[in-house]
Short mmCIF file of C-alpha atoms in Angstrom, two decimals:
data_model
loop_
_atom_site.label_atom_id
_atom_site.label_comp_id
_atom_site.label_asym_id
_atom_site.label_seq_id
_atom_site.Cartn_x
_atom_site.Cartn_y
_atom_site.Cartn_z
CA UNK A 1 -10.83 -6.25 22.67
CA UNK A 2 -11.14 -3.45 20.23
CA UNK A 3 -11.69 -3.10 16.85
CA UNK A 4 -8.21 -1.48 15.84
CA UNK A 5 -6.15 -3.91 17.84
CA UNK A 6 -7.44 -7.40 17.14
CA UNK A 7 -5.86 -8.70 20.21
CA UNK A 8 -6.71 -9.68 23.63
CA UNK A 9 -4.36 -6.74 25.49
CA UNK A 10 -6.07 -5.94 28.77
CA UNK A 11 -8.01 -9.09 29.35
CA UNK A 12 -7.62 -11.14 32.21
CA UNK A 13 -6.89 -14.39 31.10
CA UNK A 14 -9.58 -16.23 33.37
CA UNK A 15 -11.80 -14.19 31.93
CA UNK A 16 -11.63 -15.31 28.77
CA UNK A 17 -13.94 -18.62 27.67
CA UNK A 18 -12.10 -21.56 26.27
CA UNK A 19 -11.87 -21.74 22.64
CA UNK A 20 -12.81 -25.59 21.52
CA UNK A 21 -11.12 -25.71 17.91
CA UNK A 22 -11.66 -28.94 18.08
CA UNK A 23 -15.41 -28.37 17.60
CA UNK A 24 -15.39 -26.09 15.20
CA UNK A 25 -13.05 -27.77 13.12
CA UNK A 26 -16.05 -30.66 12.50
CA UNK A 27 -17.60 -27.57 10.86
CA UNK A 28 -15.49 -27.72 8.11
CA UNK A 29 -16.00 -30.88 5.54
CA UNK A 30 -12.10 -30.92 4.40
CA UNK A 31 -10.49 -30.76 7.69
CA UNK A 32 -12.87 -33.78 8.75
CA UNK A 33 -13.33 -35.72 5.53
CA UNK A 34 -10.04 -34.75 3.46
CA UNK A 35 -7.36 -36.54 3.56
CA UNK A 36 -3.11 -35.97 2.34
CA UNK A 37 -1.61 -38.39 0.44
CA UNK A 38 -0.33 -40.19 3.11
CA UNK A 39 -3.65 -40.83 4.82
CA UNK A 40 -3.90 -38.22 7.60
CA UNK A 41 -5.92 -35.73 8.70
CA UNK A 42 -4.94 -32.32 6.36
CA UNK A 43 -2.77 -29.56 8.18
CA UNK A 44 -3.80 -26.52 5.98
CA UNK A 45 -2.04 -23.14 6.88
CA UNK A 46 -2.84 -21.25 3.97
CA UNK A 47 -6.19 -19.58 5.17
CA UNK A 48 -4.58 -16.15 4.61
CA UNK A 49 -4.47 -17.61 0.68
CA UNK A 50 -8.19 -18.77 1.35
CA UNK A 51 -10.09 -20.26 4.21
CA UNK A 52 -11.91 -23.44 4.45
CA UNK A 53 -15.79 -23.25 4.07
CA UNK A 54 -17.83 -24.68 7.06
CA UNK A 55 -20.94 -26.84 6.78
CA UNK A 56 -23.72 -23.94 7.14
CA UNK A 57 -22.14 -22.09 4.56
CA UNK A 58 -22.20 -25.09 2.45
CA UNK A 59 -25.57 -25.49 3.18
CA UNK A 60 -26.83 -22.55 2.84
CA UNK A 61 -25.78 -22.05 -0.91
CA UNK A 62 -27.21 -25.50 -1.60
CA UNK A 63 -30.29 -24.70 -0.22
CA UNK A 64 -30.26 -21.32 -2.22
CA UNK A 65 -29.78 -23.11 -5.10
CA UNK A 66 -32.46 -25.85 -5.15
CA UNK A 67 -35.36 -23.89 -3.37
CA UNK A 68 -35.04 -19.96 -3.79
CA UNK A 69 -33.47 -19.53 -6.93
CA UNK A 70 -34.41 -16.73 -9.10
CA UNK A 71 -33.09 -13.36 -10.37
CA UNK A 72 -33.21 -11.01 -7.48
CA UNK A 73 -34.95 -7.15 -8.39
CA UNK A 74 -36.85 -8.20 -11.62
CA UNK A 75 -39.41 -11.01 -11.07
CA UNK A 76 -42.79 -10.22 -9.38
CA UNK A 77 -43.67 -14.26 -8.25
CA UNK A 78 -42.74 -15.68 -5.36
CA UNK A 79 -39.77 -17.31 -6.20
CA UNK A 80 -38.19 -14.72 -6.97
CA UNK A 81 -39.58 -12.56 -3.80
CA UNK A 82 -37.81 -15.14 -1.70
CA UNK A 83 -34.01 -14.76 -3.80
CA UNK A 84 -34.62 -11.11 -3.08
CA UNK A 85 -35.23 -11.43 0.49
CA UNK A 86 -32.14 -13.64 1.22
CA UNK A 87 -29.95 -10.99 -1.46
CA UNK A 88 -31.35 -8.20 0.74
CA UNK A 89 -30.87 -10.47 4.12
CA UNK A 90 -27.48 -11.14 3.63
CA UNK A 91 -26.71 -6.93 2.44
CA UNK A 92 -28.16 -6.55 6.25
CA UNK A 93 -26.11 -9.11 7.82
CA UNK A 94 -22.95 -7.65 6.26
CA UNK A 95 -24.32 -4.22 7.76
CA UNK A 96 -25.04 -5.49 11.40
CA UNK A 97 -21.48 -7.34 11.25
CA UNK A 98 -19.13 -4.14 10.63
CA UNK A 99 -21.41 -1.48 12.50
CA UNK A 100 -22.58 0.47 9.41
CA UNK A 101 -25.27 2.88 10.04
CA UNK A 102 -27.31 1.95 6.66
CA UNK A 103 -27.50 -1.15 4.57
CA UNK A 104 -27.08 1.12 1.62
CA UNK A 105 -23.86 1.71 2.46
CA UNK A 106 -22.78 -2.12 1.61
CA UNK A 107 -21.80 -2.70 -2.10
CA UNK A 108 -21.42 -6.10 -3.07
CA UNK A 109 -18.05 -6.70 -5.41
CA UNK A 110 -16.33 -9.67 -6.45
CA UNK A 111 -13.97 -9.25 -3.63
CA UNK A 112 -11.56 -6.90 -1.91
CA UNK A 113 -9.55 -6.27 -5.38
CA UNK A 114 -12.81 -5.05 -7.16
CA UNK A 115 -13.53 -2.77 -3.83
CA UNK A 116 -10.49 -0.98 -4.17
CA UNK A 117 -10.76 -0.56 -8.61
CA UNK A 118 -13.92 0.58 -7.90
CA UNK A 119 -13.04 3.52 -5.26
CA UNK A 120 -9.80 4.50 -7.41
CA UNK A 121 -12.04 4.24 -10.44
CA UNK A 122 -15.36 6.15 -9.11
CA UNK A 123 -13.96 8.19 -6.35
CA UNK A 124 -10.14 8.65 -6.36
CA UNK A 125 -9.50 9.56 -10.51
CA UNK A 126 -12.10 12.28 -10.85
CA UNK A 127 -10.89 14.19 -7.93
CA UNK A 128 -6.99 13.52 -8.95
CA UNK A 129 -5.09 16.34 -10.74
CA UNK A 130 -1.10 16.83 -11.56
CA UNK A 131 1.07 16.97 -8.33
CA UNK A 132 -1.55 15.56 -6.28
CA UNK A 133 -0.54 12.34 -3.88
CA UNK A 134 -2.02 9.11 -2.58
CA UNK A 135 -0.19 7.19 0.17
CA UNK A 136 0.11 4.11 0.56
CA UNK A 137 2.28 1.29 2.76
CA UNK A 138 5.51 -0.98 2.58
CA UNK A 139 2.76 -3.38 3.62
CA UNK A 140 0.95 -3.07 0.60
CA UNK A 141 0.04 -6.48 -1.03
CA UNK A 142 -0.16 -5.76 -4.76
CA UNK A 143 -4.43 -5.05 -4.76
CA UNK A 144 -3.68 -2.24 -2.55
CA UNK A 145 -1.25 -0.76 -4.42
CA UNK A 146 -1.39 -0.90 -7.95
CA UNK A 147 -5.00 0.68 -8.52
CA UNK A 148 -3.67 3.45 -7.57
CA UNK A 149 -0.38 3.43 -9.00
CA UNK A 150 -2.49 3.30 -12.19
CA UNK A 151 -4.82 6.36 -11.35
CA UNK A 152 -1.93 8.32 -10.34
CA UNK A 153 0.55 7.66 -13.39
CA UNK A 154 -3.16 8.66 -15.13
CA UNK A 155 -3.50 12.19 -13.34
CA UNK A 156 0.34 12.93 -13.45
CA UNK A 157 -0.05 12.40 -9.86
CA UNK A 158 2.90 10.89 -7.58
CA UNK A 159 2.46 8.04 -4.84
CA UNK A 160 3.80 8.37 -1.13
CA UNK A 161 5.04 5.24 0.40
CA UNK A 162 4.81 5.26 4.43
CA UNK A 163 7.70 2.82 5.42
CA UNK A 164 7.96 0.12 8.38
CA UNK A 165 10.64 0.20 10.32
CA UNK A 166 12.96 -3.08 11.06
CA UNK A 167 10.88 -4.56 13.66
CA UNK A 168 7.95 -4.48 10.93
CA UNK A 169 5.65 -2.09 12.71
CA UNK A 170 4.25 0.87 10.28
CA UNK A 171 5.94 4.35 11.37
CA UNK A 172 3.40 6.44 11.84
CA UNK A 173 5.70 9.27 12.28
CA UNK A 174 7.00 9.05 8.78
CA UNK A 175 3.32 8.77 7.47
CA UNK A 176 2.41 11.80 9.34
CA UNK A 177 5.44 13.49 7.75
CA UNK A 178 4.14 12.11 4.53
CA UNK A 179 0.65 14.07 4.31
CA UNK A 180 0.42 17.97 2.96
CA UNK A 181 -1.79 19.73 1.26
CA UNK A 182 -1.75 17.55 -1.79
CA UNK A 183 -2.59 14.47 -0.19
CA UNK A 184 -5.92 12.92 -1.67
CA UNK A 185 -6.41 9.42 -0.35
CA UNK A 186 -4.52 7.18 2.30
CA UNK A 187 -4.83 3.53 1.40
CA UNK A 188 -3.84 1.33 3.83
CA UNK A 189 -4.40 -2.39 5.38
CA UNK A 190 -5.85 -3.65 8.38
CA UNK A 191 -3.32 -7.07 8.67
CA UNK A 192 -0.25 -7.48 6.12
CA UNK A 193 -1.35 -10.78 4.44
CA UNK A 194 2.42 -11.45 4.06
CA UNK A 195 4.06 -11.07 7.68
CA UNK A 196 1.23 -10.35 10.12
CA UNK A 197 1.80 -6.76 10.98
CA UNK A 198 -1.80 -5.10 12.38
CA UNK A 199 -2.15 -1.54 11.29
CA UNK A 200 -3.09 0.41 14.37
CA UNK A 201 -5.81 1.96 11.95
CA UNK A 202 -7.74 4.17 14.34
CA UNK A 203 -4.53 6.44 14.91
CA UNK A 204 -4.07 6.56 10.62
CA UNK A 205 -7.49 7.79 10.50
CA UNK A 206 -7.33 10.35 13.55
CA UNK A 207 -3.76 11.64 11.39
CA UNK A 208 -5.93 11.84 8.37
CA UNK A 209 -8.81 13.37 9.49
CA UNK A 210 -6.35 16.27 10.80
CA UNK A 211 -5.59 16.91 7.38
CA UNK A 212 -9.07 16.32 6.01
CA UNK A 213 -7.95 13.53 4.01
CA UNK A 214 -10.48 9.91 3.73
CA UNK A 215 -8.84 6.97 4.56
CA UNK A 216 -9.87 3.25 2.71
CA UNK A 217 -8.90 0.73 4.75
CA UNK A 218 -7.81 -2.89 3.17
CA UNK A 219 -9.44 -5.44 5.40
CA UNK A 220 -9.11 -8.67 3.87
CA UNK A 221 -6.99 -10.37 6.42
CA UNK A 222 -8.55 -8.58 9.33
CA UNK A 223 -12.00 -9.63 9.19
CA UNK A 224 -11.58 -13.23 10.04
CA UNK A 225 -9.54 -12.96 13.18
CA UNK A 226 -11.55 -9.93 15.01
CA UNK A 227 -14.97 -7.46 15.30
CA UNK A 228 -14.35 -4.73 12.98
CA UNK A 229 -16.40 -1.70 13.89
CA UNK A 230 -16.29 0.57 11.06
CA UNK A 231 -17.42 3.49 13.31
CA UNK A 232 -14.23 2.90 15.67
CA UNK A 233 -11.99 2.98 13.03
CA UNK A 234 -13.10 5.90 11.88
CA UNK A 235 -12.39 5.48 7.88
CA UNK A 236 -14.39 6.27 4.59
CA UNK A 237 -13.90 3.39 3.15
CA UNK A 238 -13.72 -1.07 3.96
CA UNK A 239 -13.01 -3.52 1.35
CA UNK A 240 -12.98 -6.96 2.27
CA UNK A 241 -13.46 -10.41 0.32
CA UNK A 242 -15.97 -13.33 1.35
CA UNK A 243 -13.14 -16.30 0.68
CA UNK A 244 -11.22 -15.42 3.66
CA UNK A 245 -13.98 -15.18 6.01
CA UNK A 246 -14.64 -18.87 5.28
CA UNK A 247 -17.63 -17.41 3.04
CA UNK A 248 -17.55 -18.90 -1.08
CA UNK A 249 -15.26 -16.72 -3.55
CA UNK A 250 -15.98 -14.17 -6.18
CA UNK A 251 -18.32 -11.96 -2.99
CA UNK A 252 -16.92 -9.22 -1.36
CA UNK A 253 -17.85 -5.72 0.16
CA UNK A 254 -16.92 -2.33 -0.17
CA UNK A 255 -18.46 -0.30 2.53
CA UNK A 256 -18.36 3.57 2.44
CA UNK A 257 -19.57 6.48 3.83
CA UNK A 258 -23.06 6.90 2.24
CA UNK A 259 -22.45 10.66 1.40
CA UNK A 260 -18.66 9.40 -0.25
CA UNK A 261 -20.49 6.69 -2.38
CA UNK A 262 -23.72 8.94 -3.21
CA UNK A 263 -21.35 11.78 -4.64
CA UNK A 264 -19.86 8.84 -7.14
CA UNK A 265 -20.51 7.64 -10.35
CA UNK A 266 -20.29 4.04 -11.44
CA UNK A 267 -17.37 2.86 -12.79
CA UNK A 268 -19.20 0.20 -15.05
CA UNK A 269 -22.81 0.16 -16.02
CA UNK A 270 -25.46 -2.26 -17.15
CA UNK A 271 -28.95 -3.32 -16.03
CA UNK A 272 -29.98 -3.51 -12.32
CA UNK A 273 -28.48 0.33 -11.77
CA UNK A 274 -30.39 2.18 -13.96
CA UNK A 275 -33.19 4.56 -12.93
CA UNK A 276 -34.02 5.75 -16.71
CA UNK A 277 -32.40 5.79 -19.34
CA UNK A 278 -32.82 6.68 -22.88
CA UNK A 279 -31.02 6.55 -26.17
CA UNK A 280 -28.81 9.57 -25.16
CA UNK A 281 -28.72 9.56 -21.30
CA UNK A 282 -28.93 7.17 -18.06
CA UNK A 283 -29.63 7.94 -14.65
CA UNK A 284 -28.42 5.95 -12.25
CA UNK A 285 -29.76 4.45 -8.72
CA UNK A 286 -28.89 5.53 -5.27
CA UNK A 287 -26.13 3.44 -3.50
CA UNK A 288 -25.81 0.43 -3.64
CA UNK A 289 -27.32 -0.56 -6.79
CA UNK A 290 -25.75 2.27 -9.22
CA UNK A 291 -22.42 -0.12 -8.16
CA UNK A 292 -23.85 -3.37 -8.97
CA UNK A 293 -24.45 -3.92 -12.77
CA UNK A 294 -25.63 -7.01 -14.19
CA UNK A 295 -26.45 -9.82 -12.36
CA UNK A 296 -24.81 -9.70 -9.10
CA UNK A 297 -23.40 -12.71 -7.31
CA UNK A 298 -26.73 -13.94 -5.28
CA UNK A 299 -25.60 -17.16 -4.14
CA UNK A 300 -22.32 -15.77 -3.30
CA UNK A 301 -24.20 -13.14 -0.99
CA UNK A 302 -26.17 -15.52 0.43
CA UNK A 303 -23.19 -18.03 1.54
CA UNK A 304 -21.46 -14.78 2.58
CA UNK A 305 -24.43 -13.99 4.85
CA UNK A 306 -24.52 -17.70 6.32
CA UNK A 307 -19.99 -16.81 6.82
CA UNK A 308 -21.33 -14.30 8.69
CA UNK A 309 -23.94 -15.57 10.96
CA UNK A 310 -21.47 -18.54 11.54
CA UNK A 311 -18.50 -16.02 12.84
CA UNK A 312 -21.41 -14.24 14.98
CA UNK A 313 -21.87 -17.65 16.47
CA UNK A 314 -18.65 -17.72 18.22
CA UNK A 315 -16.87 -15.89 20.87
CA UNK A 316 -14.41 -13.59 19.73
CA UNK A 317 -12.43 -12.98 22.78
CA UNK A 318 -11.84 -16.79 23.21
CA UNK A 319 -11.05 -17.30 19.18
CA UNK A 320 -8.62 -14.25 19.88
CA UNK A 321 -7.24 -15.96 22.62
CA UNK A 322 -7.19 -19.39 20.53
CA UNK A 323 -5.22 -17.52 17.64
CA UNK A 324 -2.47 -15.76 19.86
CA UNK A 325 -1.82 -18.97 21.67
CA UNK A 326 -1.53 -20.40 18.24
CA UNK A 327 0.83 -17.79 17.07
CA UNK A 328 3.52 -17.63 20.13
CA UNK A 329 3.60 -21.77 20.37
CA UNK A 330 4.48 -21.38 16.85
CA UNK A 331 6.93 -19.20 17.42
CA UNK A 332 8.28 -21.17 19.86
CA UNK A 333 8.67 -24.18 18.23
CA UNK A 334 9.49 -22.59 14.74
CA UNK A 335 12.88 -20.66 16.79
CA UNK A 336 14.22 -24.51 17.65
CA UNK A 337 14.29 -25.46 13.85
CA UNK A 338 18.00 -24.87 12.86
CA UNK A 339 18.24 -22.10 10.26
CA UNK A 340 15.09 -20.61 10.30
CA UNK A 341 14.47 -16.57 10.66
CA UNK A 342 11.20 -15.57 11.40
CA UNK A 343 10.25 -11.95 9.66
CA UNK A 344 9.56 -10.10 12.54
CA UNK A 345 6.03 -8.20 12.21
CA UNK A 346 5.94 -5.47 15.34
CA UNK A 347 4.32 -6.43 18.27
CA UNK A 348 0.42 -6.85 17.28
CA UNK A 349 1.21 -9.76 15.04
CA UNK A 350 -1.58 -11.93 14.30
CA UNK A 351 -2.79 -15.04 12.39
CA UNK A 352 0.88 -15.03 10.05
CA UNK A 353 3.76 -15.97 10.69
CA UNK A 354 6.28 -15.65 7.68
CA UNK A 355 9.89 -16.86 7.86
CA UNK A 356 13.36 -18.35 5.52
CA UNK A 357 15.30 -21.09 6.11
CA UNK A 358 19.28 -20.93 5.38
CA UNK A 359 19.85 -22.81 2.02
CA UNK A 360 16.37 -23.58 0.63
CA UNK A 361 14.43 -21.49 -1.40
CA UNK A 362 10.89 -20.69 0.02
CA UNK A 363 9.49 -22.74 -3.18
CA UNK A 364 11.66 -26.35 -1.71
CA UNK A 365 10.36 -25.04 1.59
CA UNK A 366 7.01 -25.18 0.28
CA UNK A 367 7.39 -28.32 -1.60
CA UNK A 368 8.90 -30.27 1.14
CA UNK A 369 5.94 -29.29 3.46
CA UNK A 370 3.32 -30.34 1.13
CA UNK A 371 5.05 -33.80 0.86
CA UNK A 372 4.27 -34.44 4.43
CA UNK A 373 0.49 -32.98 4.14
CA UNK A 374 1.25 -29.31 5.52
CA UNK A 375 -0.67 -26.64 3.16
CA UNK A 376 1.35 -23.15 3.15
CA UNK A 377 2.28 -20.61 0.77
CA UNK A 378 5.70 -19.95 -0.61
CA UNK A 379 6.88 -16.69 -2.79
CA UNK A 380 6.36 -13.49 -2.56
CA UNK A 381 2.75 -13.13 -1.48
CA UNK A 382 1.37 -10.61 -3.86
CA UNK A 383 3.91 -8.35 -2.38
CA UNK A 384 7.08 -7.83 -4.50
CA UNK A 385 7.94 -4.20 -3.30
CA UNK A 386 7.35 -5.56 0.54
CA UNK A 387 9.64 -8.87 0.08
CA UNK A 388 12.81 -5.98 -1.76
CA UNK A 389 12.06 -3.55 1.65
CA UNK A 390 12.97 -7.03 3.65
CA UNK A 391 15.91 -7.68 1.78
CA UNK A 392 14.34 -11.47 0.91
CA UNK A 393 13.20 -12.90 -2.37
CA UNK A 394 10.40 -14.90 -1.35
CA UNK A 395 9.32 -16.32 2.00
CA UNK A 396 7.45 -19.41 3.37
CA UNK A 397 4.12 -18.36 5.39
CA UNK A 398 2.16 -20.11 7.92
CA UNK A 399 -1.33 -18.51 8.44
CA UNK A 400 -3.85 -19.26 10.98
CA UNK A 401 -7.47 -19.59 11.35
CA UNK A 402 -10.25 -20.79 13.55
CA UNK A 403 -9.80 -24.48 12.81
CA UNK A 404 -5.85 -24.55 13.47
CA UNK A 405 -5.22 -26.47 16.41
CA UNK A 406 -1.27 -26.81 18.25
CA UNK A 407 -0.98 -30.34 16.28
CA UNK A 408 -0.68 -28.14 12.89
CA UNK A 409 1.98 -26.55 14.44
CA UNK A 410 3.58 -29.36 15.17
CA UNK A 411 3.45 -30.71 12.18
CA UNK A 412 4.71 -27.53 10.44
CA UNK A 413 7.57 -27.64 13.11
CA UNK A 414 8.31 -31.24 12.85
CA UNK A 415 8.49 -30.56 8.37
CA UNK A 416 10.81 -27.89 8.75
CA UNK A 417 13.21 -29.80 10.53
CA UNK A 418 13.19 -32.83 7.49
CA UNK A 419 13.65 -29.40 5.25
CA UNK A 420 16.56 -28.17 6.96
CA UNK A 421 17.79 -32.03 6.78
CA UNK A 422 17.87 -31.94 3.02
CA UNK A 423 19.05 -28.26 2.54
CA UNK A 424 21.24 -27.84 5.51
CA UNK A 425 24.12 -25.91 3.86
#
């Protein structure tokens, strides 16, 4: 398995371990402990919304909290020695995880939304001038999309759109076709959050790089499902958020090429980045600190560090396995409900599936589901210009993680069918 694909192409199925959801889904508190309305066990497809939080990250936070609690970079006891150590631990975990050559090339945001302000903000808008471009997808859920919409209308600059064709696969073609001279940035994602499509990213950045032009990379819904090797993929820049990686909210990372983020200036400043300062000037740190004001997230690094050590704990070729098994029997049983039209999402789908039913709305859809104890999402995703390319106002998604089982599916399957009893036109 590589990096850019996220699948398990090429492997010989008996080489590839078994995958016991079962197991890890004890990990997580809810799916163990919670309970629907109706008394049974939760079905929650909605992980592409946010993902469950397992035990050790639980844990860890707690632990965080009641023994190594301090202010991390200020304090000279011991205390606060050991909050800087786990800070620090979990900036190096992060590093190990996605391949990056230096720690200091790991900024800790609030999530993948802040990652991509901050490099329109700090990196895009001073190099932007009048006629200059910035492309972007169809794919584009609204974080990676209207940052730069904003920096653009700023500059008097224009944004390229790189469409998907009908079977939901980007056209790399037409992007090619897209970038000239003028080009500053492409933006792109890793995994649409609202069908499924996977971006074959290494072949965006080896078009870019053609054209000298630095890629970011939008890899929110990638990073649960698959290694990302930021070396492989060959880009400038990697956002990603901690919630989705079963890791607490308001944490995420912006990795970047240490020369890119060095040749920056902070977008918003404060204590903790400053290297002197007086009444008329400031100087700021080196990356990562000049990009961390005020007092960062610490516990939310550390239970991002403890998301990470738990995904290192498990096999990735088997979960990949686990998740396309997932995804075709779902398939499968979701083309027997009458009515139902899966969005198609070219043919490295992964970990979303996102469909309409004749005669319901996606919201009934939703509300139906929930009635029997199936968690999905219903609308438009954070992607209004993607759901007008479709032709669709809204869909209903089913999203997939570790702790899905084929009894979710089931369930899901066995919902829509009491939907398309009650809105059968």
């Amino acid at each position: 398995m590589t990096a850019t694909t996220l699948s398990t192409s090429g492997l010989s199925p008996s080489k590839i371990p078994p995958f016991d959801a079962e197991a890890v889904r004890r990990d997580f508190p809810f799916l163990t402990e919670g309970r629907d309305p109706a008394g049974a066990p939760p079905v929650f497809l909605d992980s592409a919304a946010s993902a469950q939080k397992p035990r050790p990250v639980l844990d860890a936070m707690t632990a965080f909290y009641e023994g190594s609690y301090a202010n991390i970079h200020r304090g000279l006891y011991d205390l606060a020695a050991r909050a800087d150590a786990a800070y620090d631990g979990a900036r190096e975990k992060v590093r190990a995880f996605i391949g990056a050559e230096r720690t200091e090339e790991v900024v800790f945001v609030r999530g993948t939304t802040e990652g991509i302000n901050l490099v329109a903000q700090s990196f895009l808008a001073p190099r932007l001038a009048v006629d200059d471009e910035v492309i972007v997808s169809e794919l584009e859920h609204h974080s990676n999309l209207v940052p730069w919409q904003q920096v653009c209308r700023r500059a008097g600059a224009s944004l390229k759109v790189a469409p998907i064709g009908d079977d939901g696969a980007l056209d790399l073609d037409a992007l090619e076709g897209l970038i000239g001279s003028r080009t500053r940035l492409i933006a792109i994602t890793h995994l649409s959050n609202a069908i499924g499509t996977v971006v074959p990213i290494s072949k965006v950045t080896a078009l870019a790089r053609h054209h000298g032009v630095p890629v970011l990379v939008d890899g929110a819904q990638a990073v649960p499902h698959g290694p990302v090797n930021i070396q492989e993929l060959g880009c400038d820049f990697y956002v990603f958020s901690g919630h989705k990686m079963f890791g607490p909210t308001g944490i995420g990372v912006l990795w970047g090429r240490y020369e890119r983020l060095a040749a920056m200036e902070p977008y918003q400043s404060g204590g903790g980045m400053i290297q002197y300062v007086t009444f008329d000037k400031a100087e700021f740190e080196d990356p990562p600190s000049r990009f961390e004001a005020g007092t960062p997230n610490i516990a939310g690094a550390v239970g991002l560090g403890a998301a990470v050590d738990y995904l290192g704990s498990l096999d990735w070729r088997a979960l990949a396995a686990h998740e396309k098994d997932l995804l075709t029997y779902a398939e499968e049983r979701l083309r027997e409900v009458p009515g139902l039209e899966l969005i198609p999402a070219g043919s490295e789908q992964q970990a979303v599936l996102s469909f309409v039913m004749e005669g319901a709305h996606a919201h009934d859809v939703g509300t139906v589901l929930a009635s029997r104890g199936v968690a999905v999402r219903a609308g438009h995703h954070c992607a209004q210009p993607l759901m007008r390319r479709l032709g669709v106002p809204a869909t209903t998604r089913a999203s997939f993680a570790l702790y899905n089982c084929r009894q979710d599916v089931d369930a899901l399957a066995e919902g829509l069918r009491t939907v398309r009893q009650l809105f059968a036109p």
